[in-house]
mmCIF file of N, CA, C and O in Angstrom:
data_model
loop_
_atom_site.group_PDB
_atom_site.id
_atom_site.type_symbol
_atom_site.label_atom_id
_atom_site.label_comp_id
_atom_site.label_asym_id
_atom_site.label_seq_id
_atom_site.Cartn_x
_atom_site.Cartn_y
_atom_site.Cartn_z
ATOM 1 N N UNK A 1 -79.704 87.197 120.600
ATOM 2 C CA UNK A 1 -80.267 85.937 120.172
ATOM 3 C C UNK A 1 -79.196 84.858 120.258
ATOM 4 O O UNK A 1 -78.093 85.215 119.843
ATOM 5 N N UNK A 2 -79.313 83.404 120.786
ATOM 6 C CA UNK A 2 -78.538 83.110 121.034
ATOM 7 C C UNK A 2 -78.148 81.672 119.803
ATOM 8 O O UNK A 2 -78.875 80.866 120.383
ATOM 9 N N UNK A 3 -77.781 81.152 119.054
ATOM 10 C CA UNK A 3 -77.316 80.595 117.974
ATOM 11 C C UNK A 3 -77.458 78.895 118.481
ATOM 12 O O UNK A 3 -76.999 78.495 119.551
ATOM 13 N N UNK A 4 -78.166 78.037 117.512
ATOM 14 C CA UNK A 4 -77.972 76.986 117.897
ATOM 15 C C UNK A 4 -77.708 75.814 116.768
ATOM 16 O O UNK A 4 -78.575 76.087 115.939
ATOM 17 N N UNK A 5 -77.094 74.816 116.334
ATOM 18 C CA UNK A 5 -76.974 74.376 115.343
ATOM 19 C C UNK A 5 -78.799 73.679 114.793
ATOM 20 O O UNK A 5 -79.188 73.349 113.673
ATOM 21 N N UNK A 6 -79.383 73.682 115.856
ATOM 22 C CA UNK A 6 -80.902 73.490 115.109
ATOM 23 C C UNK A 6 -81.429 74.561 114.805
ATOM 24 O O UNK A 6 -82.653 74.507 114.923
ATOM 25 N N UNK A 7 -80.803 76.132 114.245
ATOM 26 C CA UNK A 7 -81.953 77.292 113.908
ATOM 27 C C UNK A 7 -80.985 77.205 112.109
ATOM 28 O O UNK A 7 -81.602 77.808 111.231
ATOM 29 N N UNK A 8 -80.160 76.794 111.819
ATOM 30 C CA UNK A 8 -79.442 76.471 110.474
ATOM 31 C C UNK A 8 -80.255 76.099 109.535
ATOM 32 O O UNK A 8 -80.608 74.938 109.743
ATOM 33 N N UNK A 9 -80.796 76.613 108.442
ATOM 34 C CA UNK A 9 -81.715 76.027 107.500
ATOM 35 C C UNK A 9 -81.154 76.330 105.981
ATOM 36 O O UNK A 9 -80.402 77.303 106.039
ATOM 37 N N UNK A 10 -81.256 75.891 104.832
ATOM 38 C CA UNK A 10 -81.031 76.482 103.721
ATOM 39 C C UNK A 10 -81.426 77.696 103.099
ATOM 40 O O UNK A 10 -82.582 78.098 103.235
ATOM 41 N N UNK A 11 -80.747 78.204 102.558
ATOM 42 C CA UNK A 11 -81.254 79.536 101.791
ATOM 43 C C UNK A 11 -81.507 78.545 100.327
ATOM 44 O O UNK A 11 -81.183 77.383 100.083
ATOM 45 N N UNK A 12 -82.368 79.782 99.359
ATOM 46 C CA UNK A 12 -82.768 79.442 98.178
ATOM 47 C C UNK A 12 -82.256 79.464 97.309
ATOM 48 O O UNK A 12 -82.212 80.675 97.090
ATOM 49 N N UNK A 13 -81.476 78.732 96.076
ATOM 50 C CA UNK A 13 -80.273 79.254 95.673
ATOM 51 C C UNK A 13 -80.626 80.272 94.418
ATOM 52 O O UNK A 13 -81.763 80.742 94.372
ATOM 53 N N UNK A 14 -79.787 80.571 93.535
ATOM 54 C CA UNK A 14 -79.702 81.517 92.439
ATOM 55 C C UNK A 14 -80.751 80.833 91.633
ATOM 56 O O UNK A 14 -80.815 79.606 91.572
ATOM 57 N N UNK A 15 -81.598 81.656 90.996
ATOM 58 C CA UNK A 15 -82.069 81.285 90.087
ATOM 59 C C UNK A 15 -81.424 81.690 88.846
ATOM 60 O O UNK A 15 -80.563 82.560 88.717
ATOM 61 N N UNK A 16 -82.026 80.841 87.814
ATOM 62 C CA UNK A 16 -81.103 81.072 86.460
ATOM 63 C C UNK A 16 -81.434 82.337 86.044
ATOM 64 O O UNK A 16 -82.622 82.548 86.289
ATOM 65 N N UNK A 17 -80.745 83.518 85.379
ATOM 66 C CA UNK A 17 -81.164 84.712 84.843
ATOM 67 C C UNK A 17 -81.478 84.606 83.449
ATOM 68 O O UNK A 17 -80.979 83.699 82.782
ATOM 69 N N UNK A 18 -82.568 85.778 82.744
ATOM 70 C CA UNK A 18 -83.266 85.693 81.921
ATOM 71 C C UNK A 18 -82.632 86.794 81.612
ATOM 72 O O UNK A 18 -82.664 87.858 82.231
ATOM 73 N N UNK A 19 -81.720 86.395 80.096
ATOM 74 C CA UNK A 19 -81.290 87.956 79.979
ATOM 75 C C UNK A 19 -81.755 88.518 78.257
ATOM 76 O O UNK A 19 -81.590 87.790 77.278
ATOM 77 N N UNK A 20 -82.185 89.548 78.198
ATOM 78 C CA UNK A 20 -82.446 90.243 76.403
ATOM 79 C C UNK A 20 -81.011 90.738 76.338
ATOM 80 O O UNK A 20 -80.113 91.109 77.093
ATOM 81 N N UNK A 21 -81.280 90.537 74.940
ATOM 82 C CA UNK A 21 -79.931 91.122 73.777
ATOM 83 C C UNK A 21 -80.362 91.847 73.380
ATOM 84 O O UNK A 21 -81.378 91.369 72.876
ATOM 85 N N UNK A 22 -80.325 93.146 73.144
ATOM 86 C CA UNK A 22 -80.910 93.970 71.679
ATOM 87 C C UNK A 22 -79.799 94.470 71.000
ATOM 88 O O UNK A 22 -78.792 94.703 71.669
ATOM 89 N N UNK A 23 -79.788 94.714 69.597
ATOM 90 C CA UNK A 23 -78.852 95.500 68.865
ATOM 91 C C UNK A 23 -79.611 95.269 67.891
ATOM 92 O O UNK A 23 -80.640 94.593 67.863
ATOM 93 N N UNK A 24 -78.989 95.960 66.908
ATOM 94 C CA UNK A 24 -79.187 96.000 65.485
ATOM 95 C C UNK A 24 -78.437 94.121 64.632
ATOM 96 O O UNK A 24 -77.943 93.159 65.220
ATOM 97 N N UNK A 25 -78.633 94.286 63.497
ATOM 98 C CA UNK A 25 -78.334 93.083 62.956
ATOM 99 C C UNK A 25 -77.060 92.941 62.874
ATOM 100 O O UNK A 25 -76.476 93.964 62.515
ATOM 101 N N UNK A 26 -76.366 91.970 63.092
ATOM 102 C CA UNK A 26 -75.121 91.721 62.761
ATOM 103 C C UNK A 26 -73.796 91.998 63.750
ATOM 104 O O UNK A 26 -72.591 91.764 63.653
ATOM 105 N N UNK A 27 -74.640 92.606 64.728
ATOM 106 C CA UNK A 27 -73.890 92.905 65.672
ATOM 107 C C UNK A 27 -73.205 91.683 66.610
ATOM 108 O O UNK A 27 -72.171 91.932 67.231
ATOM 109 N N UNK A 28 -73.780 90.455 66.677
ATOM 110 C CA UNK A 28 -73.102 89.425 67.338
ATOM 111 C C UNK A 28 -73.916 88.876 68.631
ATOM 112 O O UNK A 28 -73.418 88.455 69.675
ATOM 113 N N UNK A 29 -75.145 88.974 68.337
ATOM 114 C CA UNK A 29 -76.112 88.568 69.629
ATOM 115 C C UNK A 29 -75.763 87.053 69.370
ATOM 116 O O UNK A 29 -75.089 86.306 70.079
ATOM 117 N N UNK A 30 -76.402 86.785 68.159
ATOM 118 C CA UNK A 30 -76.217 85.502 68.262
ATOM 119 C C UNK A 30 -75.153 84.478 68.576
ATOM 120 O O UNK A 30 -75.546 83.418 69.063
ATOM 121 N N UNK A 31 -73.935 84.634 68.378
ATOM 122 C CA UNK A 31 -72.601 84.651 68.716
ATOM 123 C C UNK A 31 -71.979 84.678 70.186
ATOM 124 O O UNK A 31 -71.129 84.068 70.835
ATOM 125 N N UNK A 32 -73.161 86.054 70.392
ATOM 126 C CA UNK A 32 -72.446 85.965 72.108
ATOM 127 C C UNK A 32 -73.216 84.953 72.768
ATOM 128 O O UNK A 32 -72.739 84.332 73.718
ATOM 129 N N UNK A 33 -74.621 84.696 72.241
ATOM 130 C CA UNK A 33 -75.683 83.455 73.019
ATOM 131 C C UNK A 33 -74.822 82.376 72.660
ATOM 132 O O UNK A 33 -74.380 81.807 73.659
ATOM 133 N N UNK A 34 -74.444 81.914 71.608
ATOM 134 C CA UNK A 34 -73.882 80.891 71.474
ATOM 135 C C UNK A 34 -72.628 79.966 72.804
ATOM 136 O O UNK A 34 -72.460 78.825 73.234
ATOM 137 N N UNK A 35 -71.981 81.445 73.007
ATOM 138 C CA UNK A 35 -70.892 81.016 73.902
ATOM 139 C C UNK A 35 -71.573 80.910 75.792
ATOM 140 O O UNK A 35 -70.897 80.940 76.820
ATOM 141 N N UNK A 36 -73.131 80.783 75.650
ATOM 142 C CA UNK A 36 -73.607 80.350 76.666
ATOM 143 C C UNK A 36 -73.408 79.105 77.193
ATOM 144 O O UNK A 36 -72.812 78.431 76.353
ATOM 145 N N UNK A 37 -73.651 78.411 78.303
ATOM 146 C CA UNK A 37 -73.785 77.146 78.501
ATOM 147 C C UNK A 37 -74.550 76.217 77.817
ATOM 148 O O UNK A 37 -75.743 76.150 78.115
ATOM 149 N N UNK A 38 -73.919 75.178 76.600
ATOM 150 C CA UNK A 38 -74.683 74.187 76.073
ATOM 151 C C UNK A 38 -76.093 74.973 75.721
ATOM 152 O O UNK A 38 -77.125 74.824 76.375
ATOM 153 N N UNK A 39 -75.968 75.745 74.691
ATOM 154 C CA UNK A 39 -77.174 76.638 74.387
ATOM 155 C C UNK A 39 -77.949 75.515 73.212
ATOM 156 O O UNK A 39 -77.389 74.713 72.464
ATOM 157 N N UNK A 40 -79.030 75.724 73.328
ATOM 158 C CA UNK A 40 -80.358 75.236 72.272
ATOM 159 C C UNK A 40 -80.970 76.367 71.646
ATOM 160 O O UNK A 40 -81.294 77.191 72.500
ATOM 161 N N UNK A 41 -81.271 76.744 70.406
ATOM 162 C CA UNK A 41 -81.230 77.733 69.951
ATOM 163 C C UNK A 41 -82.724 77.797 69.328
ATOM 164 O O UNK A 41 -82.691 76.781 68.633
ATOM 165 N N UNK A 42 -83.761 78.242 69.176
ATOM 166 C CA UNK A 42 -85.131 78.216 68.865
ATOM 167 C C UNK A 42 -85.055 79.355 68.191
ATOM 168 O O UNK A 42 -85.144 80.515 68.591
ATOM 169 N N UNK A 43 -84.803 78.716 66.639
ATOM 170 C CA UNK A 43 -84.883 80.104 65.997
ATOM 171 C C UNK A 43 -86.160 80.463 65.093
ATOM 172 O O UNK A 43 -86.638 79.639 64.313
ATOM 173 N N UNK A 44 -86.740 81.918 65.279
ATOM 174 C CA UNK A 44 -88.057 82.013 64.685
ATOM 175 C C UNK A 44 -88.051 83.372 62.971
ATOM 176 O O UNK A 44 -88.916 84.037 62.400
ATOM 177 N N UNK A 45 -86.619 83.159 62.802
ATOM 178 C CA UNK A 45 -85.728 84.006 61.944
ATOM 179 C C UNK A 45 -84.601 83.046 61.317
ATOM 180 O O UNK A 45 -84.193 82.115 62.012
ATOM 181 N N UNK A 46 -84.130 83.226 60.141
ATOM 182 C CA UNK A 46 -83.006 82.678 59.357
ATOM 183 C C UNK A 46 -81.743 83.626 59.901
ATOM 184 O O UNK A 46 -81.546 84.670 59.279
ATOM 185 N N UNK A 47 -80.918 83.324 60.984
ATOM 186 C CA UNK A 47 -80.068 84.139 61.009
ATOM 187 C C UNK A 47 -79.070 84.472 61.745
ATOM 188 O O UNK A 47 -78.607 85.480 62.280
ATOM 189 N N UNK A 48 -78.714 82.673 61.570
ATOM 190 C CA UNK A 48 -77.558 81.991 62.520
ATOM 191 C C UNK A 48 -76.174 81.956 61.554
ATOM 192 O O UNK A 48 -75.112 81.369 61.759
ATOM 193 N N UNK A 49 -76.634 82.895 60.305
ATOM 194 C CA UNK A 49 -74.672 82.526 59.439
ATOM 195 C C UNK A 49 -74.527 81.365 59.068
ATOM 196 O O UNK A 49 -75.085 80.422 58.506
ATOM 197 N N UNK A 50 -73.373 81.787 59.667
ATOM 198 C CA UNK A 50 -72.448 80.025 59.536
ATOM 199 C C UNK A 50 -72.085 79.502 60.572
ATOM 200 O O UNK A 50 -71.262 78.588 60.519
ATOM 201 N N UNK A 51 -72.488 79.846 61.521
ATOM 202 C CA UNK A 51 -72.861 79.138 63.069
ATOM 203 C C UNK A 51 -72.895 77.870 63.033
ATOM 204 O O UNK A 51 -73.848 77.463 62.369
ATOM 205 N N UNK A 52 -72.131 76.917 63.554
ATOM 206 C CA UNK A 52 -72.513 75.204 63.719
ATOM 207 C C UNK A 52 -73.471 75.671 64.841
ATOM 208 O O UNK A 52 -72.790 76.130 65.758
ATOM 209 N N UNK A 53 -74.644 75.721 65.084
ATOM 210 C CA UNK A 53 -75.017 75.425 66.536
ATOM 211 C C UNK A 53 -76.295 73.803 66.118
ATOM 212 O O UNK A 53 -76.507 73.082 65.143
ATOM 213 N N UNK A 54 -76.839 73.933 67.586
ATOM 214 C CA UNK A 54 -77.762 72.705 68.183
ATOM 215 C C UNK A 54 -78.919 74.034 67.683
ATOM 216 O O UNK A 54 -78.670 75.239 67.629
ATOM 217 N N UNK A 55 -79.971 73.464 67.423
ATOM 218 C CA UNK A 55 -81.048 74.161 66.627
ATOM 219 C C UNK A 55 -82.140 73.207 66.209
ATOM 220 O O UNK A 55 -81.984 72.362 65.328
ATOM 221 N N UNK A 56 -83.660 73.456 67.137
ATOM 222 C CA UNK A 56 -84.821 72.994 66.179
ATOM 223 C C UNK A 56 -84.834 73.516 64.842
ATOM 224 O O UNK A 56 -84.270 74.488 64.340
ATOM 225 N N UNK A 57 -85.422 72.854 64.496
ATOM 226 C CA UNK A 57 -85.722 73.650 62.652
ATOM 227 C C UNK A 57 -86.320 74.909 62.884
ATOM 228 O O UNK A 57 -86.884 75.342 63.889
ATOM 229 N N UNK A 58 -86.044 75.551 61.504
ATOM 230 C CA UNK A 58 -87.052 77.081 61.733
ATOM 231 C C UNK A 58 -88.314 77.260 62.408
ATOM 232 O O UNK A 58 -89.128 76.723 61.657
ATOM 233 N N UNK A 59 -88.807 77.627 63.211
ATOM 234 C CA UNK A 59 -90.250 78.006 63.864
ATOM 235 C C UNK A 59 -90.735 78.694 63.023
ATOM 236 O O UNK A 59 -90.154 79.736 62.720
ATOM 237 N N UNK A 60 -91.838 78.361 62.443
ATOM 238 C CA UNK A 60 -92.690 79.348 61.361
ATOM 239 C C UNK A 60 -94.058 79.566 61.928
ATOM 240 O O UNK A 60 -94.982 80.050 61.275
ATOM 241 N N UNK A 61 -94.138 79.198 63.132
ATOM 242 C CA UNK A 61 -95.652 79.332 64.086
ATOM 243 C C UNK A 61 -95.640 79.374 64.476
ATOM 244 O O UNK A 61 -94.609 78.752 64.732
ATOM 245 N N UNK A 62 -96.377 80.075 66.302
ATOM 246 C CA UNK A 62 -96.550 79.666 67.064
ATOM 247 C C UNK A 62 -96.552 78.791 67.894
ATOM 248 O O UNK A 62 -95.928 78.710 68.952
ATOM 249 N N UNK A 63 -97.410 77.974 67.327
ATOM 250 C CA UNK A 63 -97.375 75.984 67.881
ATOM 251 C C UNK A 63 -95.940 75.517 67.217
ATOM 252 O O UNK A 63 -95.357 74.617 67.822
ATOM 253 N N UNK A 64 -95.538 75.857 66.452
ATOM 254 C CA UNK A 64 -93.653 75.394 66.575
ATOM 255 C C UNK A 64 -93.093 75.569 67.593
ATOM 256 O O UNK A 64 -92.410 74.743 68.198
ATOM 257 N N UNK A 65 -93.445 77.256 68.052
ATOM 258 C CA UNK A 65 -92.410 77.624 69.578
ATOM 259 C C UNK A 65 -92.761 76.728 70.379
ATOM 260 O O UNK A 65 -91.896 76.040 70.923
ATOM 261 N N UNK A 66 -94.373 76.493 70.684
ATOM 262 C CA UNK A 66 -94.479 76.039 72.106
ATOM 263 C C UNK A 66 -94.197 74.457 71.524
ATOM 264 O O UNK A 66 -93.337 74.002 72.279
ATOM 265 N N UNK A 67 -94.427 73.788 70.864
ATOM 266 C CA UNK A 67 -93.828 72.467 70.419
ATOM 267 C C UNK A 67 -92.149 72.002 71.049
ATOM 268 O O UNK A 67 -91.661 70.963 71.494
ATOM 269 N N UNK A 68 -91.571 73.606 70.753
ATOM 270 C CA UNK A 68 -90.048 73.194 70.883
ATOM 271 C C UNK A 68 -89.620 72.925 72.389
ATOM 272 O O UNK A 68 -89.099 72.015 73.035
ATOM 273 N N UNK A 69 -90.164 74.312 72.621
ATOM 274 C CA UNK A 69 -90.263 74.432 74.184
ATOM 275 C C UNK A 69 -90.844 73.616 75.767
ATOM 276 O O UNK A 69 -90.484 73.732 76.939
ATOM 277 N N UNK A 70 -92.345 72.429 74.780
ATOM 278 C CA UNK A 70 -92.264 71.805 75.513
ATOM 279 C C UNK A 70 -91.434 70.159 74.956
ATOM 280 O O UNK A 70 -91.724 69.019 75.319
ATOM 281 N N UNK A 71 -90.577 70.515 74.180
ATOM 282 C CA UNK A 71 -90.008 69.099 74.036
ATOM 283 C C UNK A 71 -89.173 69.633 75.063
ATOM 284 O O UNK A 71 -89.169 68.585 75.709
ATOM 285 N N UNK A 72 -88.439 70.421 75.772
ATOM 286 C CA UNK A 72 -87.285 70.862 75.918
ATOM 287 C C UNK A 72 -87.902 70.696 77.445
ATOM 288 O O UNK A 72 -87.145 70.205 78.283
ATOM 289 N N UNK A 73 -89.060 71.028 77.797
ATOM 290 C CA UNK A 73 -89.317 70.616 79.143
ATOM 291 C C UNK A 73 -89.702 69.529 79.711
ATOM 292 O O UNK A 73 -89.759 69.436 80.937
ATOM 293 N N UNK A 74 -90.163 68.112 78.528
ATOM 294 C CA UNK A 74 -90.684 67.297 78.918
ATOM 295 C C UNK A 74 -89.470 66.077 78.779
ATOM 296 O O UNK A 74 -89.320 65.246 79.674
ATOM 297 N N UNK A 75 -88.598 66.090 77.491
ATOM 298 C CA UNK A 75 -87.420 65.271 77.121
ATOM 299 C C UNK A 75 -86.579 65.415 77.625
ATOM 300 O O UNK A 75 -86.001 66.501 77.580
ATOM 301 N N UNK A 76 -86.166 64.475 78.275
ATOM 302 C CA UNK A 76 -84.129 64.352 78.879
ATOM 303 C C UNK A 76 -83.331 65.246 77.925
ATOM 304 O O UNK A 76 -83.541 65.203 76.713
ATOM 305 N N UNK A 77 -82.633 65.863 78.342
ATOM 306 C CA UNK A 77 -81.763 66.766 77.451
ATOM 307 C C UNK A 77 -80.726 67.173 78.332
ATOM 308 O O UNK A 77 -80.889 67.163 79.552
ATOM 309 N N UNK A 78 -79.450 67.606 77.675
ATOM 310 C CA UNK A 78 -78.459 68.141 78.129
ATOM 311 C C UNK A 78 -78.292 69.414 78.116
ATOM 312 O O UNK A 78 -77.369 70.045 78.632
ATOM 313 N N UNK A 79 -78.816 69.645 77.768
ATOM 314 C CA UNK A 79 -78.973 71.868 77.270
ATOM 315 C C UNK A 79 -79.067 72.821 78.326
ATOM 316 O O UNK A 79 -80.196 72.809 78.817
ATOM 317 N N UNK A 80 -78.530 73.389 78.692
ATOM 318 C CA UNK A 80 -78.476 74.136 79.965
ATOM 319 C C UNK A 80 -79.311 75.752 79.616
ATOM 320 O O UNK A 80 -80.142 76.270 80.363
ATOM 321 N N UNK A 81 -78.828 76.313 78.315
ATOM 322 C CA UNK A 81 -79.658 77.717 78.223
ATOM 323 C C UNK A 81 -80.166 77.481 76.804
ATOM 324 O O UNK A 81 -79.593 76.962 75.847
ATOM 325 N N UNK A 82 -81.602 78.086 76.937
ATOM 326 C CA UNK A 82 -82.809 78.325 75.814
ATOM 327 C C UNK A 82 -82.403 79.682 74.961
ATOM 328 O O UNK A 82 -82.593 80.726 75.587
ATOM 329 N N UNK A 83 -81.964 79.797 73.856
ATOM 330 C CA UNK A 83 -81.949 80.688 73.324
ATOM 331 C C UNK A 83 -83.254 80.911 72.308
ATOM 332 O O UNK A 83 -83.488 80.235 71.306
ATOM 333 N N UNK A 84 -83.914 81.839 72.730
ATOM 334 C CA UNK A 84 -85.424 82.545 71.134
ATOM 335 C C UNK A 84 -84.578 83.451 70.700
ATOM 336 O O UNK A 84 -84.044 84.307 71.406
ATOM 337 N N UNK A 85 -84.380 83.248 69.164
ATOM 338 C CA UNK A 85 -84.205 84.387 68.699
ATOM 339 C C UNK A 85 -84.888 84.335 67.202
ATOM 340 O O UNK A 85 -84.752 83.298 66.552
ATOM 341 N N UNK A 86 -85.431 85.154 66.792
ATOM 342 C CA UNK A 86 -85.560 86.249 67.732
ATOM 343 C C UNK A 86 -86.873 86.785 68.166
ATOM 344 O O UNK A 86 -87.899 86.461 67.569
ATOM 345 N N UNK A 87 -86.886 87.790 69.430
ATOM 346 C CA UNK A 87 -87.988 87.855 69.281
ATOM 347 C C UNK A 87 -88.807 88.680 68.696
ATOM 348 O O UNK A 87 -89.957 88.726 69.130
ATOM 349 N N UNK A 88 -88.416 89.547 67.551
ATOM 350 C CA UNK A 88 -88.655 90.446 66.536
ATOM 351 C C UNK A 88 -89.472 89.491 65.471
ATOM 352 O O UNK A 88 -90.185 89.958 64.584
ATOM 353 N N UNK A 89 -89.324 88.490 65.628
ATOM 354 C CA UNK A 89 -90.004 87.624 64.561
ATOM 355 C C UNK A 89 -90.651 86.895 65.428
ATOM 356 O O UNK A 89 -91.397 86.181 64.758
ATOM 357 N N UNK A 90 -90.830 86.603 66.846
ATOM 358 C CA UNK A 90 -92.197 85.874 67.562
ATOM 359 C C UNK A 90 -93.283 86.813 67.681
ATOM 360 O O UNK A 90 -94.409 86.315 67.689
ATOM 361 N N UNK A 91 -93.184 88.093 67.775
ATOM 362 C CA UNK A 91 -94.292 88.788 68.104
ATOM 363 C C UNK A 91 -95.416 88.598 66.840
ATOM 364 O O UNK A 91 -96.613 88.385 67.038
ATOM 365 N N UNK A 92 -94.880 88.700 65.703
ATOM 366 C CA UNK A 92 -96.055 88.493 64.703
ATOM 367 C C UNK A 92 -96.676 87.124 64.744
ATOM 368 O O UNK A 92 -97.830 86.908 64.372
ATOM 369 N N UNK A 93 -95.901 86.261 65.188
ATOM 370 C CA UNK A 93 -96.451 84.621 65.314
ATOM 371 C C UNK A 93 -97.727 84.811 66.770
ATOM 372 O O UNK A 93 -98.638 84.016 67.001
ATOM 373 N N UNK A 94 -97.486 85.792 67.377
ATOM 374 C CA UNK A 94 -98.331 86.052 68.869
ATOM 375 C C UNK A 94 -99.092 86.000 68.546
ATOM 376 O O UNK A 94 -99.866 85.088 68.837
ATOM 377 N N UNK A 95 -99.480 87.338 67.396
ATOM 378 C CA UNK A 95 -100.584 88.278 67.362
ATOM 379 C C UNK A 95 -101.722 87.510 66.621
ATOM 380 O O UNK A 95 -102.937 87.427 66.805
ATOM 381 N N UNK A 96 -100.476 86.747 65.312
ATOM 382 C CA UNK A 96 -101.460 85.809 64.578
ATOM 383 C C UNK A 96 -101.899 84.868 65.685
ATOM 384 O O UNK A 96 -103.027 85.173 66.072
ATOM 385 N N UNK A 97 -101.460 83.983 66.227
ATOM 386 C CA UNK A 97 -102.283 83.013 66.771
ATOM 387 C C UNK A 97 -102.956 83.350 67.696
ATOM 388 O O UNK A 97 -103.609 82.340 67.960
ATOM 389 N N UNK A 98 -103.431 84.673 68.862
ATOM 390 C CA UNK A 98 -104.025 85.409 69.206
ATOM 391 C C UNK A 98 -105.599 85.626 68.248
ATOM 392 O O UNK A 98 -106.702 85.081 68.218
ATOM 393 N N UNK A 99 -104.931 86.707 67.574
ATOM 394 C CA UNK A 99 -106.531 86.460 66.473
ATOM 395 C C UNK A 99 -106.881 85.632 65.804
ATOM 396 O O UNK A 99 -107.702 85.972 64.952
ATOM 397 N N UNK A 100 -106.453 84.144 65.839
ATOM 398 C CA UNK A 100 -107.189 83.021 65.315
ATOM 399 C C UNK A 100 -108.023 82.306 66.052
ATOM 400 O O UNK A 100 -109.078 81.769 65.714
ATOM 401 N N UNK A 101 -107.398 82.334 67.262
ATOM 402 C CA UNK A 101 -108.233 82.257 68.560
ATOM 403 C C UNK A 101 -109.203 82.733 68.922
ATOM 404 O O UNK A 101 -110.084 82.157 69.561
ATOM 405 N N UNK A 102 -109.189 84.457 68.388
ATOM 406 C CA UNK A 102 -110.127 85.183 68.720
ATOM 407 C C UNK A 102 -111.328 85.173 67.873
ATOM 408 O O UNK A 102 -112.456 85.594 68.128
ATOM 409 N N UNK A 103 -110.739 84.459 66.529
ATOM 410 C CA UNK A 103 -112.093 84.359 65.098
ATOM 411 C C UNK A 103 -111.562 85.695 64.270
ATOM 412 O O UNK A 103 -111.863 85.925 63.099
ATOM 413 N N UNK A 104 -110.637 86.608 65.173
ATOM 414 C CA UNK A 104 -110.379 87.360 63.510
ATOM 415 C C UNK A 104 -109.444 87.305 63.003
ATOM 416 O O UNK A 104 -108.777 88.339 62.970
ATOM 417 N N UNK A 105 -108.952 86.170 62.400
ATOM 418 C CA UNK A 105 -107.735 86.381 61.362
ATOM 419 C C UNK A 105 -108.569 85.682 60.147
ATOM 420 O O UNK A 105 -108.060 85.574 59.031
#
């Protein structure tokens, strides 16, 4: 095949990675998210310490998460990584707003 500077096109670049933490408590998830890039922290649990971080207020609902999440997609911001934590405490916010939806809660 013979090479021409018009067959040169871009490749797609990296996409950002989506990574889980698991451990037990106290182990330093939160800590190690912290030292992410300009992290925003969406917490749906009390259980940032004594952490200075950037932080919506507690999420106590559902419509909190997605509230936060679309400020974070619709507002100018500087924040480079989304931290949920955790998600041991979103799943019950799921299920409830799931069956309210559904008429059985």
């Amino acid at each position: 095949m013979a090479s021409s500077l018009q067959s040169i096109s871009k490749t797609k670049g990296m996409q950002a990675p989506r990574i889980l933490i698991y451990g037990t408590h106290g182990i330093g998830k939160t800590t190690f998210a912290a030292n992410a890039p300009n992290p925003i922290f969406l917490f749906t649990e009390d259980g940032a310490g004594q952490l200075a971080l950037d932080s919506f207020p507690l999420l106590k609902t559902y419509e909190d998460v997605i509230s936060a999440l679309n400020a974070l997609i619709n507002e100018e911001h500087d924040f480079k990584t989304v931290v949920l934590d955790s998600l041991d405490h979103l799943e019950p916010l799921v299920w409830e707003h799931t069956a309210t939806k559904a008429g059985k809660a």
